[in-house]
Coordinates of N, CA and C in Angstrom, one line a residue:
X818 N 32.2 -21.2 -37.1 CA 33.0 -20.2 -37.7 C 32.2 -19.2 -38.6
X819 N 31.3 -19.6 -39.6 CA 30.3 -18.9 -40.2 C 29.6 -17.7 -39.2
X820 N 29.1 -18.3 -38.1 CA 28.3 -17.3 -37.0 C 29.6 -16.3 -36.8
X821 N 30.6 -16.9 -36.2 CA 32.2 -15.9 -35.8 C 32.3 -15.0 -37.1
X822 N 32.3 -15.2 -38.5 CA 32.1 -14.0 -38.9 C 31.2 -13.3 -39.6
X823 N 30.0 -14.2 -39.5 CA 28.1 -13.4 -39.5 C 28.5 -11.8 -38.7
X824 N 29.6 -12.2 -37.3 CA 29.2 -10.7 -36.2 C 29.9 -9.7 -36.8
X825 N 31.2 -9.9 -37.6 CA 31.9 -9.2 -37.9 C 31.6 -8.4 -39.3
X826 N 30.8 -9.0 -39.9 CA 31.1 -8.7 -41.8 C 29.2 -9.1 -42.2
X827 N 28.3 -9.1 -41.3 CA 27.1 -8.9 -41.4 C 26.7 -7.4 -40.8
X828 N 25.8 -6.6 -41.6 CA 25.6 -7.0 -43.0 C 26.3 -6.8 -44.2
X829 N 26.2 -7.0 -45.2 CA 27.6 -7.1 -46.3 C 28.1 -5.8 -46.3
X830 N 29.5 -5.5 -46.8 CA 29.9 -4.0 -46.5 C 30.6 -3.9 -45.5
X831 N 30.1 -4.1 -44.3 CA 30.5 -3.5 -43.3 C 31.8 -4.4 -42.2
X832 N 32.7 -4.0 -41.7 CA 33.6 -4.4 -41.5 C 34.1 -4.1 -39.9
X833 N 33.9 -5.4 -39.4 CA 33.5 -5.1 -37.6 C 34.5 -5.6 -36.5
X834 N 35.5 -6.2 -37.4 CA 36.7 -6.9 -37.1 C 37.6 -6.1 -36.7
X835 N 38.3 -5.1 -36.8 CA 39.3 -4.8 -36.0 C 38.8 -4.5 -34.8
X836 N 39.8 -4.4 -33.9 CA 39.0 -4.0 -32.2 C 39.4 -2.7 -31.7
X837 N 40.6 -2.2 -32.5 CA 41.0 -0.9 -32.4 C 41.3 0.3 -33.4
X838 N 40.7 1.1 -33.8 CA 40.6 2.2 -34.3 C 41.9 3.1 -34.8
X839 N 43.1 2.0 -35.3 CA 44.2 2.9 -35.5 C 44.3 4.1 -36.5
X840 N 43.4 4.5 -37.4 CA 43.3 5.6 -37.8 C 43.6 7.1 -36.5
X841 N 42.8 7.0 -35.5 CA 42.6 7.7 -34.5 C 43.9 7.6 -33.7
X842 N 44.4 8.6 -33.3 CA 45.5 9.1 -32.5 C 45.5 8.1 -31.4
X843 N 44.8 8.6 -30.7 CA 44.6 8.1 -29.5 C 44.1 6.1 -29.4
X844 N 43.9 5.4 -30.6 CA 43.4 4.7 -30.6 C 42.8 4.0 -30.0
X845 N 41.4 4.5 -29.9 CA 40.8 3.5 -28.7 C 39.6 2.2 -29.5
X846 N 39.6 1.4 -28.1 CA 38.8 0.3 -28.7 C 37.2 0.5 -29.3
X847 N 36.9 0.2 -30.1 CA 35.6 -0.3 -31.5 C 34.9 -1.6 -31.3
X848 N 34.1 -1.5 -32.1 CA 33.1 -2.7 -32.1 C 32.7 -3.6 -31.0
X849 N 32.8 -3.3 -29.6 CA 32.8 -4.0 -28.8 C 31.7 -5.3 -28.4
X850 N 30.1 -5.0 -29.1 CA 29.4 -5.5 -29.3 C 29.8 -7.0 -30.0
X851 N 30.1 -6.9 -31.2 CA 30.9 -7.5 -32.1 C 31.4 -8.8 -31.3
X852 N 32.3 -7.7 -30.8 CA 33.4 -9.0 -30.3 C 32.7 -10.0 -28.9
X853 N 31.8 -9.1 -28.5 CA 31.0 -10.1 -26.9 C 30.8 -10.9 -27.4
X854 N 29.9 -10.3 -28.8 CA 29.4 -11.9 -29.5 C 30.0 -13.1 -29.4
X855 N 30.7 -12.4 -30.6 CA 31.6 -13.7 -31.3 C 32.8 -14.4 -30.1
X856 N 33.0 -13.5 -29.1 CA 33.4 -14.7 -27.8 C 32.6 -15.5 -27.5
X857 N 31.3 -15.1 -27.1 CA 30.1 -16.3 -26.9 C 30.1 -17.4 -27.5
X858 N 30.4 -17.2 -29.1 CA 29.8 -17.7 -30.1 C 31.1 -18.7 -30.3
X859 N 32.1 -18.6 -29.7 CA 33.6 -19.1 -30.0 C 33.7 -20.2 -28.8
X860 N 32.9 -20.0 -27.3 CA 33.3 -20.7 -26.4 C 32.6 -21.7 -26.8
X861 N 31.0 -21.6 -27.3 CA 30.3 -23.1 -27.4 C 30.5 -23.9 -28.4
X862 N 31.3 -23.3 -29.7 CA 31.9 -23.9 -30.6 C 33.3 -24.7 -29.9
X863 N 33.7 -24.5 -28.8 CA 34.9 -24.8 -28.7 C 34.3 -26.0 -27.4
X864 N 33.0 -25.8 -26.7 CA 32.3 -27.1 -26.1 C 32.2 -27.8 -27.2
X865 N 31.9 -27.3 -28.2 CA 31.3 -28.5 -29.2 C 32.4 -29.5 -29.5
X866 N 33.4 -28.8 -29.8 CA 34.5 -29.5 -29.9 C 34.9 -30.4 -28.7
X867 N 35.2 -30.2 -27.7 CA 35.5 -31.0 -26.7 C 34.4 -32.2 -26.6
X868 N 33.3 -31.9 -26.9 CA 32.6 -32.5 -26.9 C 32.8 -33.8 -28.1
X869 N 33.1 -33.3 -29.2 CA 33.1 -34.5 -30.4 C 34.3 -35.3 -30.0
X870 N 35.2 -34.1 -29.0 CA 37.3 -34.9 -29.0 C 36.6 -35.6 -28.2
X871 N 35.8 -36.0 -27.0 CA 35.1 -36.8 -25.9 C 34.6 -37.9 -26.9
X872 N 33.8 -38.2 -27.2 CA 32.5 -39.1 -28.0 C 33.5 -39.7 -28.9
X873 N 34.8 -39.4 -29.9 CA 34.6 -39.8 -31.1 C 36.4 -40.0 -31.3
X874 N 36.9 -39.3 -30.6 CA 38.4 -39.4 -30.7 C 38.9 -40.2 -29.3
X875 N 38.7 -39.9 -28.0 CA 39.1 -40.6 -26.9 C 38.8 -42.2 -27.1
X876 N 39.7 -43.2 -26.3 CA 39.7 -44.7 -26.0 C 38.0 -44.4 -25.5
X877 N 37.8 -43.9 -24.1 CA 36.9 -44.0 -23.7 C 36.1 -42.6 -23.1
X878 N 35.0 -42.6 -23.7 CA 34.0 -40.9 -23.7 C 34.6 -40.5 -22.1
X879 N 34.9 -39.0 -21.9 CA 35.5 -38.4 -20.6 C 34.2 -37.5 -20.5
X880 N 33.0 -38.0 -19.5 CA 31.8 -37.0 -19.3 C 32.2 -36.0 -18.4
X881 N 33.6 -36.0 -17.3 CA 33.6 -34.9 -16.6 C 34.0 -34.0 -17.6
X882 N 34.7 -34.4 -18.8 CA 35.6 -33.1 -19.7 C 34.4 -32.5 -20.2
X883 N 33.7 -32.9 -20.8 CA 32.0 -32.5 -21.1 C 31.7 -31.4 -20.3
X884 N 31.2 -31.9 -19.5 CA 30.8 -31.0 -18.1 C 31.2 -29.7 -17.9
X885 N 32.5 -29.7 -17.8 CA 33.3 -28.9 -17.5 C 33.6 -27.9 -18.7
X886 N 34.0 -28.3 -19.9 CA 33.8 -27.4 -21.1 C 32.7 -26.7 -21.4
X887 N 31.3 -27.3 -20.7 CA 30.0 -26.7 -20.8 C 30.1 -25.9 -19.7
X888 N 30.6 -26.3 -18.4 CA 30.5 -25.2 -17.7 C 31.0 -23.8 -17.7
X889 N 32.6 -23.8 -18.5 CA 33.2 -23.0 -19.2 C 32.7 -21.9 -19.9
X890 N 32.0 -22.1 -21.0 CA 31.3 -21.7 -22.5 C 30.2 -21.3 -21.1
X891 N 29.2 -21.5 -20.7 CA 28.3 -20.3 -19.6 C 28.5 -19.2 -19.0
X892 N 29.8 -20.1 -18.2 CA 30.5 -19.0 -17.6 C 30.9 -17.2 -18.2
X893 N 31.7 -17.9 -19.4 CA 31.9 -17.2 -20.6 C 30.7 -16.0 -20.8
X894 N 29.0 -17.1 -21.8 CA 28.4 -16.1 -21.5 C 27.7 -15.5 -20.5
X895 N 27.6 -15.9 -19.3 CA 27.3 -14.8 -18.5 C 28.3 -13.5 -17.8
X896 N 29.5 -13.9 -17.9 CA 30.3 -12.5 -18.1 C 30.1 -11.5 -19.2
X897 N 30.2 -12.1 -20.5 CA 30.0 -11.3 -21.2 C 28.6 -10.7 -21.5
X898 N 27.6 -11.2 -20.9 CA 26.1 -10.9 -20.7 C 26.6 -9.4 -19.6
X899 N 26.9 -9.5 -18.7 CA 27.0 -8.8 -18.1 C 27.8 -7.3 -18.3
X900 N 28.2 -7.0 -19.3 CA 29.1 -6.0 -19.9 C 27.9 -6.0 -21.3
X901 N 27.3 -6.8 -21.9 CA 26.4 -6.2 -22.6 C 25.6 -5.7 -22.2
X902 N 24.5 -5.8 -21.1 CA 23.6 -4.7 -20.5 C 23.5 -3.8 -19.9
X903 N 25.1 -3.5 -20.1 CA 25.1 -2.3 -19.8 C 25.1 -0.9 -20.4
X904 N 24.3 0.1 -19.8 CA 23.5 1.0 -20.7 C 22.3 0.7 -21.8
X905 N 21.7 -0.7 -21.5 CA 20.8 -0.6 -22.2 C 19.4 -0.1 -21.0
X906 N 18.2 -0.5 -22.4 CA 16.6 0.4 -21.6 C 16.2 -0.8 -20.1
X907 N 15.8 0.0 -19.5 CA 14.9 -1.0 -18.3 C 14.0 -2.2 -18.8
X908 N 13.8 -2.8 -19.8 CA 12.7 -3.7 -20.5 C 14.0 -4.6 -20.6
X909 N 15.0 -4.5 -21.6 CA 16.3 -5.2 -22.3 C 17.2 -5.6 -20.9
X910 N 17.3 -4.7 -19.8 CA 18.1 -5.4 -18.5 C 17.7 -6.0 -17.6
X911 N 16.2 -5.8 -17.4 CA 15.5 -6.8 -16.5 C 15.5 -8.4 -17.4
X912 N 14.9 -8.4 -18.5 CA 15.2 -9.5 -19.2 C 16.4 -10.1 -19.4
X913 N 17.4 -9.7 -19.8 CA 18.6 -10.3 -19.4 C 19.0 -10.8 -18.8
X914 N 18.6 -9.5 -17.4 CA 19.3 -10.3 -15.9 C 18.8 -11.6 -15.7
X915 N 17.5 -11.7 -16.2 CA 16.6 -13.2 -15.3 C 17.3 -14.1 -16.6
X916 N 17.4 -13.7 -17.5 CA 17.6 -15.2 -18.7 C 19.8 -15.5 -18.1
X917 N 20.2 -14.7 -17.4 CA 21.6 -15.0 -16.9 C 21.1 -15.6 -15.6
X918 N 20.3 -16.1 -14.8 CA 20.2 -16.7 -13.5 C 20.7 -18.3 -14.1
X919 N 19.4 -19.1 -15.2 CA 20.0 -20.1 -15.1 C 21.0 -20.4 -15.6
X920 N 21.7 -19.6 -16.5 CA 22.6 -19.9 -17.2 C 24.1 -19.9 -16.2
X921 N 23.8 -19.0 -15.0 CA 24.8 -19.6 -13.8 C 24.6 -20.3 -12.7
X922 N 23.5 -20.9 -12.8 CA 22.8 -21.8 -12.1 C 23.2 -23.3 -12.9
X923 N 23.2 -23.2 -14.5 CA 23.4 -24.4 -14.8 C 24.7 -24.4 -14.5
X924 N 26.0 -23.4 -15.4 CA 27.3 -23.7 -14.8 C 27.8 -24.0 -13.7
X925 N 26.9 -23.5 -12.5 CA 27.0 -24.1 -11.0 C 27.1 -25.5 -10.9
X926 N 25.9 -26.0 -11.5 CA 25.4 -27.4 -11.4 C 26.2 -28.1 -11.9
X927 N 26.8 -28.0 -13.3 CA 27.6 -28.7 -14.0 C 29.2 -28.7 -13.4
X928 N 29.4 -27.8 -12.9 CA 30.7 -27.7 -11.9 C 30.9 -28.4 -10.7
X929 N 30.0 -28.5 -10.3 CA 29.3 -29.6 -9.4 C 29.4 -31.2 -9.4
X930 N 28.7 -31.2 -10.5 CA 28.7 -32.7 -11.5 C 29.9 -33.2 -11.6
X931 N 31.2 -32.4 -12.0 CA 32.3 -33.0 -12.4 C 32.9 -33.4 -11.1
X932 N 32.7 -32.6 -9.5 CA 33.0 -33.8 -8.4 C 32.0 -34.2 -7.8
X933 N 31.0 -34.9 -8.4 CA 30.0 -35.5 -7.6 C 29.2 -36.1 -8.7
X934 N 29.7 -36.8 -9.5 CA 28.9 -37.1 -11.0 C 27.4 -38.4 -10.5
X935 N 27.7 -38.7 -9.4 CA 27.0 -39.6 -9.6 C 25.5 -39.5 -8.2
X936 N 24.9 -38.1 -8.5 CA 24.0 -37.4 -7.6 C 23.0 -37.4 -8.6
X937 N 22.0 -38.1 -8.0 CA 20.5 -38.0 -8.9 C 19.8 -36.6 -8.9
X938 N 19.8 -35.7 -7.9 CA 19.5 -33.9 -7.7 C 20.2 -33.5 -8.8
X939 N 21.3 -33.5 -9.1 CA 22.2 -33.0 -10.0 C 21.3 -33.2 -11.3
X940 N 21.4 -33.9 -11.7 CA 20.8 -34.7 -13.2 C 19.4 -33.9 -13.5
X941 N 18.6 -34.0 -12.4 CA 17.4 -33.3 -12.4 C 17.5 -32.0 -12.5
X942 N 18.4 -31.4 -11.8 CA 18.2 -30.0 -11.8 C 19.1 -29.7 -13.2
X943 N 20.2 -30.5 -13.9 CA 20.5 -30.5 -15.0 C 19.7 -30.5 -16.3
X944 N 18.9 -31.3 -16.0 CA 17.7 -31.3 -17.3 C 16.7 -30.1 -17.2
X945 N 16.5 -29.9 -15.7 CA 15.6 -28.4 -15.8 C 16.3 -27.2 -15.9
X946 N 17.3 -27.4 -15.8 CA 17.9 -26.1 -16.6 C 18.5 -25.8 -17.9
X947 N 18.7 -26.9 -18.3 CA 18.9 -27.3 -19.9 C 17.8 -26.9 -20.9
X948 N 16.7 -26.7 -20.2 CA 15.5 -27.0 -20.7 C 15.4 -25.4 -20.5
X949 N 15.0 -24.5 -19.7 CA 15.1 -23.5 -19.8 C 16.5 -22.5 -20.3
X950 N 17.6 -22.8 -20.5 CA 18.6 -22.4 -21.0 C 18.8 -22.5 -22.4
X951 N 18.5 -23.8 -22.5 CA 18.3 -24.0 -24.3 C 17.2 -23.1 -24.8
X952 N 16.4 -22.5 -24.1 CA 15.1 -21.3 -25.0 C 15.6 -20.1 -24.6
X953 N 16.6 -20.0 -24.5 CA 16.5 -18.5 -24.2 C 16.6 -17.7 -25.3
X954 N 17.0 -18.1 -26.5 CA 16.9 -16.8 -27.3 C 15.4 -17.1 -27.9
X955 N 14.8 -17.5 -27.8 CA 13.1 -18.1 -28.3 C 12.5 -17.3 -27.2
X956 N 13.3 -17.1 -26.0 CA 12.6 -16.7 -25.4 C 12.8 -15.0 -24.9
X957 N 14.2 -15.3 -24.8 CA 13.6 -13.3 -25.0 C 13.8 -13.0 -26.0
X958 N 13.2 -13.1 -27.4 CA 12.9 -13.0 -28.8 C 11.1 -12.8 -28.9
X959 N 10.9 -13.5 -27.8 CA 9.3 -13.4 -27.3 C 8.4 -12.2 -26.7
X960 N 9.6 -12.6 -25.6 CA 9.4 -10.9 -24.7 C 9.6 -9.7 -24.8
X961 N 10.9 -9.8 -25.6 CA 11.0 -8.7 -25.8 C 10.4 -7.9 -27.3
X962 N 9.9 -8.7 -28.8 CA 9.3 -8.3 -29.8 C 7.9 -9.2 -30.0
X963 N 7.3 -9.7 -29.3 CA 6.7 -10.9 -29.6 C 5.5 -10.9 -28.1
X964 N 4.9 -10.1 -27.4 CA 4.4 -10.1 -26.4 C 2.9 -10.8 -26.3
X965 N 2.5 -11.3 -25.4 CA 1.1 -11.7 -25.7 C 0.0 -10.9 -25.9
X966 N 0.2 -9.2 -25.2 CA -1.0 -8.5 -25.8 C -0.6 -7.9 -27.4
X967 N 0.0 -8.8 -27.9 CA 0.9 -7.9 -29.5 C 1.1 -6.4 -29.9
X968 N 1.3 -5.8 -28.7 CA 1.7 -4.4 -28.2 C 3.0 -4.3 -27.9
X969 N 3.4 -3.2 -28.4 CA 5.5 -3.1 -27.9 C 4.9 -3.2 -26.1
X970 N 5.8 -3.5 -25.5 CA 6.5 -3.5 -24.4 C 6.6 -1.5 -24.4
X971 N 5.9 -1.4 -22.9 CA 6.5 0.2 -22.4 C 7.4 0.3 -21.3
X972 N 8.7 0.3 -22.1 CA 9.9 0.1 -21.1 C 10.0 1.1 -19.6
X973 N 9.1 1.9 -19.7 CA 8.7 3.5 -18.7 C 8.0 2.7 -18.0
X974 N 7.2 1.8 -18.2 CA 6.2 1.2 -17.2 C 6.0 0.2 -15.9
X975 N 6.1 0.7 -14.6 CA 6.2 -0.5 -14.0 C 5.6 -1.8 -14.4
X976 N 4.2 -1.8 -14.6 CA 3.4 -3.0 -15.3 C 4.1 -3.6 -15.6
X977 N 4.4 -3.5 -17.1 CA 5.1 -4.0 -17.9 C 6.2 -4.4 -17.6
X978 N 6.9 -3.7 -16.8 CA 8.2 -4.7 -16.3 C 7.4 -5.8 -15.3
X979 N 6.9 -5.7 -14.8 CA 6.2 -6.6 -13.7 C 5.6 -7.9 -14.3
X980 N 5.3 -7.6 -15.2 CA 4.7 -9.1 -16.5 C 6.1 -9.9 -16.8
X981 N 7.3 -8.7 -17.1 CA 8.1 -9.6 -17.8 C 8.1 -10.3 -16.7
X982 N 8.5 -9.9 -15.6 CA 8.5 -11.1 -14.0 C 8.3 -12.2 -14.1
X983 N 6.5 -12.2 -14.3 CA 6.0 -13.1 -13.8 C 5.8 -13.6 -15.2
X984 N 6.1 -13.4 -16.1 CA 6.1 -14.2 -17.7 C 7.4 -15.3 -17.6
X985 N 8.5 -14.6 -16.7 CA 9.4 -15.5 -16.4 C 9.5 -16.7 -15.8
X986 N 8.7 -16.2 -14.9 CA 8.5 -17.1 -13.8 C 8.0 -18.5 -14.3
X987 N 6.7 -18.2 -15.4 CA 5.8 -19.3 -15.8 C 6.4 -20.1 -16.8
X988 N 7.7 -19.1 -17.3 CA 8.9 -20.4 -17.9 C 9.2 -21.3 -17.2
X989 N 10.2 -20.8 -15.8 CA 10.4 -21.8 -15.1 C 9.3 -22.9 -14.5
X990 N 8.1 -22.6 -14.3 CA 7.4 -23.6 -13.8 C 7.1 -24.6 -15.3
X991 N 6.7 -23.9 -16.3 CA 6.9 -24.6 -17.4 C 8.0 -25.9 -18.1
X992 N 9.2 -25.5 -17.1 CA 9.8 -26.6 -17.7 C 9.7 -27.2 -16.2
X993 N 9.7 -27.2 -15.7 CA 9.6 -28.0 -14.4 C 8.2 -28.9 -14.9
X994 N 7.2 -28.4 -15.6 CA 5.6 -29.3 -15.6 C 6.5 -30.1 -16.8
X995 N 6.9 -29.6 -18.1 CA 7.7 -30.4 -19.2 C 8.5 -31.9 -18.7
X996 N 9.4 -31.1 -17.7 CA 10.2 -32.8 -17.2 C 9.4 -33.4 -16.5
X997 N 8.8 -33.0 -15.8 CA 7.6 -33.9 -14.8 C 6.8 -34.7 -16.3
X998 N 6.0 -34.4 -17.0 CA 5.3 -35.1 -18.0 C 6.6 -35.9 -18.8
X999 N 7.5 -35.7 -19.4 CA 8.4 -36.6 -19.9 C 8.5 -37.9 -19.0
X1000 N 9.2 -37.6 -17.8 CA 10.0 -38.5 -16.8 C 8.3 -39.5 -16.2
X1001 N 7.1 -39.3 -16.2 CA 5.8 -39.4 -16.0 C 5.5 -40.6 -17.3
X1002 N 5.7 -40.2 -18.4 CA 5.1 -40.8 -19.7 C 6.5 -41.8 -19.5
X1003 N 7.7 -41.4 -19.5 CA 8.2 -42.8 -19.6 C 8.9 -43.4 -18.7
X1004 N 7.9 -43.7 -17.6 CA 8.0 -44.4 -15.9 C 6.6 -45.3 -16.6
X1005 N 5.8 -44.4 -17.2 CA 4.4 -45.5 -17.4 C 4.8 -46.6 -18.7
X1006 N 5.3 -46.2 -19.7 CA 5.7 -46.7 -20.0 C 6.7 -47.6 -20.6
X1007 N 7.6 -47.7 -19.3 CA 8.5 -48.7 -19.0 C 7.4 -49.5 -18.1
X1008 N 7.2 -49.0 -17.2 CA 6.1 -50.1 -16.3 C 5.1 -50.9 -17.3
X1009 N 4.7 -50.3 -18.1 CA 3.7 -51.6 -18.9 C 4.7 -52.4 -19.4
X1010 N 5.6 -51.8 -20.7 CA 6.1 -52.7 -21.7 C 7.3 -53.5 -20.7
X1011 N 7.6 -53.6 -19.1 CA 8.2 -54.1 -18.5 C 7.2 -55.5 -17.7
X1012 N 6.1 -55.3 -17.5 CA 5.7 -56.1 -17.1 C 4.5 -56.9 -18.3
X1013 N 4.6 -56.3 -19.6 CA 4.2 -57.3 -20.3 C 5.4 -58.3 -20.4
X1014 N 6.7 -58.3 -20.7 CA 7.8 -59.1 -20.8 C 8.0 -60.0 -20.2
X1015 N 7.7 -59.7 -19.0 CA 8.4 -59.7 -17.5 C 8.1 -61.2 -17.8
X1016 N 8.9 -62.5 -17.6 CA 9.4 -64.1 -17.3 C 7.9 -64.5 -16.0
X1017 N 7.0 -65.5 -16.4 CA 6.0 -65.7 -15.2 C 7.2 -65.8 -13.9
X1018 N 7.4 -66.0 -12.5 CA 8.2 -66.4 -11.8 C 9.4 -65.5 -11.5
X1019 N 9.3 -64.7 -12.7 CA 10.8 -64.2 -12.4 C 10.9 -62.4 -11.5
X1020 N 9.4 -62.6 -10.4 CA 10.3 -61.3 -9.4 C 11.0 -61.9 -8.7
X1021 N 11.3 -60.7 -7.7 CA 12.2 -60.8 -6.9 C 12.1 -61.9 -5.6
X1022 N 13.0 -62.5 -5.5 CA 12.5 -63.4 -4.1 C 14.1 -63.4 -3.3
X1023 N 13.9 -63.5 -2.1 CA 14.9 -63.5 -1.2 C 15.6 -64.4 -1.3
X1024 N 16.8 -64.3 -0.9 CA 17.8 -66.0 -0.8 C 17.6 -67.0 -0.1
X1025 N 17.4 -68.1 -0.3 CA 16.7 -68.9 0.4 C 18.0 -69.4 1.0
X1026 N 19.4 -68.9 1.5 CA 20.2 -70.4 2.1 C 20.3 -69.1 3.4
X1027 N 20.2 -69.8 4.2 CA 20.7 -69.7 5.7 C 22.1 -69.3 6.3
X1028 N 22.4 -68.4 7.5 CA 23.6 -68.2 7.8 C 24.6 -69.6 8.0
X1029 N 23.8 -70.5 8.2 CA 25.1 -71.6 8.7 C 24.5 -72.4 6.8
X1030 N 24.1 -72.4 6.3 CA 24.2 -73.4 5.2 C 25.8 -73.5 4.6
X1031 N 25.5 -75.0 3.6 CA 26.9 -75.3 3.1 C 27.3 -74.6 2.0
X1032 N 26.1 -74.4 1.3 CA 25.9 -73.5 0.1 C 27.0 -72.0 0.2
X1033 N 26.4 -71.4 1.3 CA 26.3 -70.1 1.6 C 28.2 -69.5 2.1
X1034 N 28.7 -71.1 2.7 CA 30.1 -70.9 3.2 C 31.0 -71.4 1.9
X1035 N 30.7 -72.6 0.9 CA 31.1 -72.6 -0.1 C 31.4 -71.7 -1.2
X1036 N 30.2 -70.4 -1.3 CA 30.3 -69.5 -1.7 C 31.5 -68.3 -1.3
X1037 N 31.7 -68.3 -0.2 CA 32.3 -67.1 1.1 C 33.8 -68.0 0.6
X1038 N 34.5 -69.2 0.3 CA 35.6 -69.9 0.9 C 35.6 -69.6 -1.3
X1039 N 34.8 -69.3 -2.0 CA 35.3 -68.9 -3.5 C 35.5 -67.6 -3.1
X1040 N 34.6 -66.6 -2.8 CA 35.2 -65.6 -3.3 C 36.6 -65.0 -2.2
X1041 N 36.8 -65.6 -0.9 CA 37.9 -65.4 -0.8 C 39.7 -65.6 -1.1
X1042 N 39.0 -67.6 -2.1 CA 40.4 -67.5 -3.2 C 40.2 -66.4 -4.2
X1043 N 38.9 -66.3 -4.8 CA 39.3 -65.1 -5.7 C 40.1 -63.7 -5.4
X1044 N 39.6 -63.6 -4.4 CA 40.3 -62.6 -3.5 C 42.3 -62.4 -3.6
X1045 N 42.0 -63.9 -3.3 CA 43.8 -63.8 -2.7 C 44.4 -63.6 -4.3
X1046 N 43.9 -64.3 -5.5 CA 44.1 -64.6 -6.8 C 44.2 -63.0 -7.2
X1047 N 43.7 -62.2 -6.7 CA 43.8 -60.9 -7.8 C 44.7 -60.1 -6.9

């Protein structure tokens, strides 16, 4: 709620809340910036929420409601991403456009998830886009004021759009090497501290009773009372 009205009433003075200009005859709509925001800023507050009514008020946590509320809140901003760049410089819309791929790439995914929750692709490509979606204002806060030759950006310049490119690009491969080393460091380290534990005798060994054993039909003649019992 603080951020919701940071857009409106930052900086002090100034007053960004109404949406229409009734002084003016004609009254037309105002602040439009303003208000993209604070939709953005309103949908993920309102994931957050779904999220805490999931975890902390339900009998039992609802991960597709999750999902789905996060898919929502994306969706959200990548609409309203798309009515913000408009009319801005060639530097500010190329960057944009690329930081809105995964952000409908994740809502894809997570839309996904809610009928197919139990797809190991999903999860992966969930965490790699998590990972690049969660830096996006770190990251075009980077590119666009923060460059690595510490020179403005020449929005006139093919070049320089051509870097933003391939500066992007090396995000994406970046979190793709990030989850690879996480999911790497703790595969190794489940494998050690799993087989320091590990019981002498206790891998895996096959069943030792046979199709005709007495064992084996004794078992088959319970779980079919169980059967009838439930």
């Amino acid at each position: 709620m603080i951020l919701i009205l940071g857009e409106f009433f930052f900086p002090p003075g100034t007053n960004h809340f109404l949406p229409i200009d009734w002084e003016d005859r004609w009254r037309p709509f105002q602040h439009h910036n303003a208000w993209q925001h604070a939709t953005i800023i309103a949908s993920f507050q309102l994931s957050a929420l779904v999220d805490l009514m999931s975890q902390a008020w339900l009998a039992q946590q609802n991960m597709k409601l999750e999902w789905a509320a996060t898919a929502l809140a994306l969706v959200v901003i990548v609409l309203e991403m798309v009515a913000l760049i408009e009319h801005r410089k060639a530097l500010e819309f190329q960057v944009h456009t690329m930081l809105m791929l995964p952000a409908f790439l994740l809502a894809l995914v997570l839309t996904i998830k809610v009928w197919a929750p139990d797809q190991p692709l999903f999860w992966v490509l969930r965490a790699w886009l998590m990972l690049v979606s969660g830096s996006r204002l770190l990251v075009e806060t980077l590119m666009l004021h923060a460059p690595l030759s510490l020179q403005p950006w020449q929005a006139d310049s093919p070049v320089d759009l051509a870097f933003v490119t391939t500066f992007f690009c090396w995000l994406l491969g970046s979190g793709v090497v990030m989850l690879a080393t996480v999911y790497g460091l703790c595969s190794l380290w489940h494998h050690c501290c799993s087989s320091r534990k590990r019981a002498p005798g206790a891998e895996y060994h096959p069943c030792p009773l046979g199709e005709d054993s007495e064992e084996l039909e004794q078992f088959r003649a319970e779980a079919v009372l169980q059967d009838e019992v439930i």
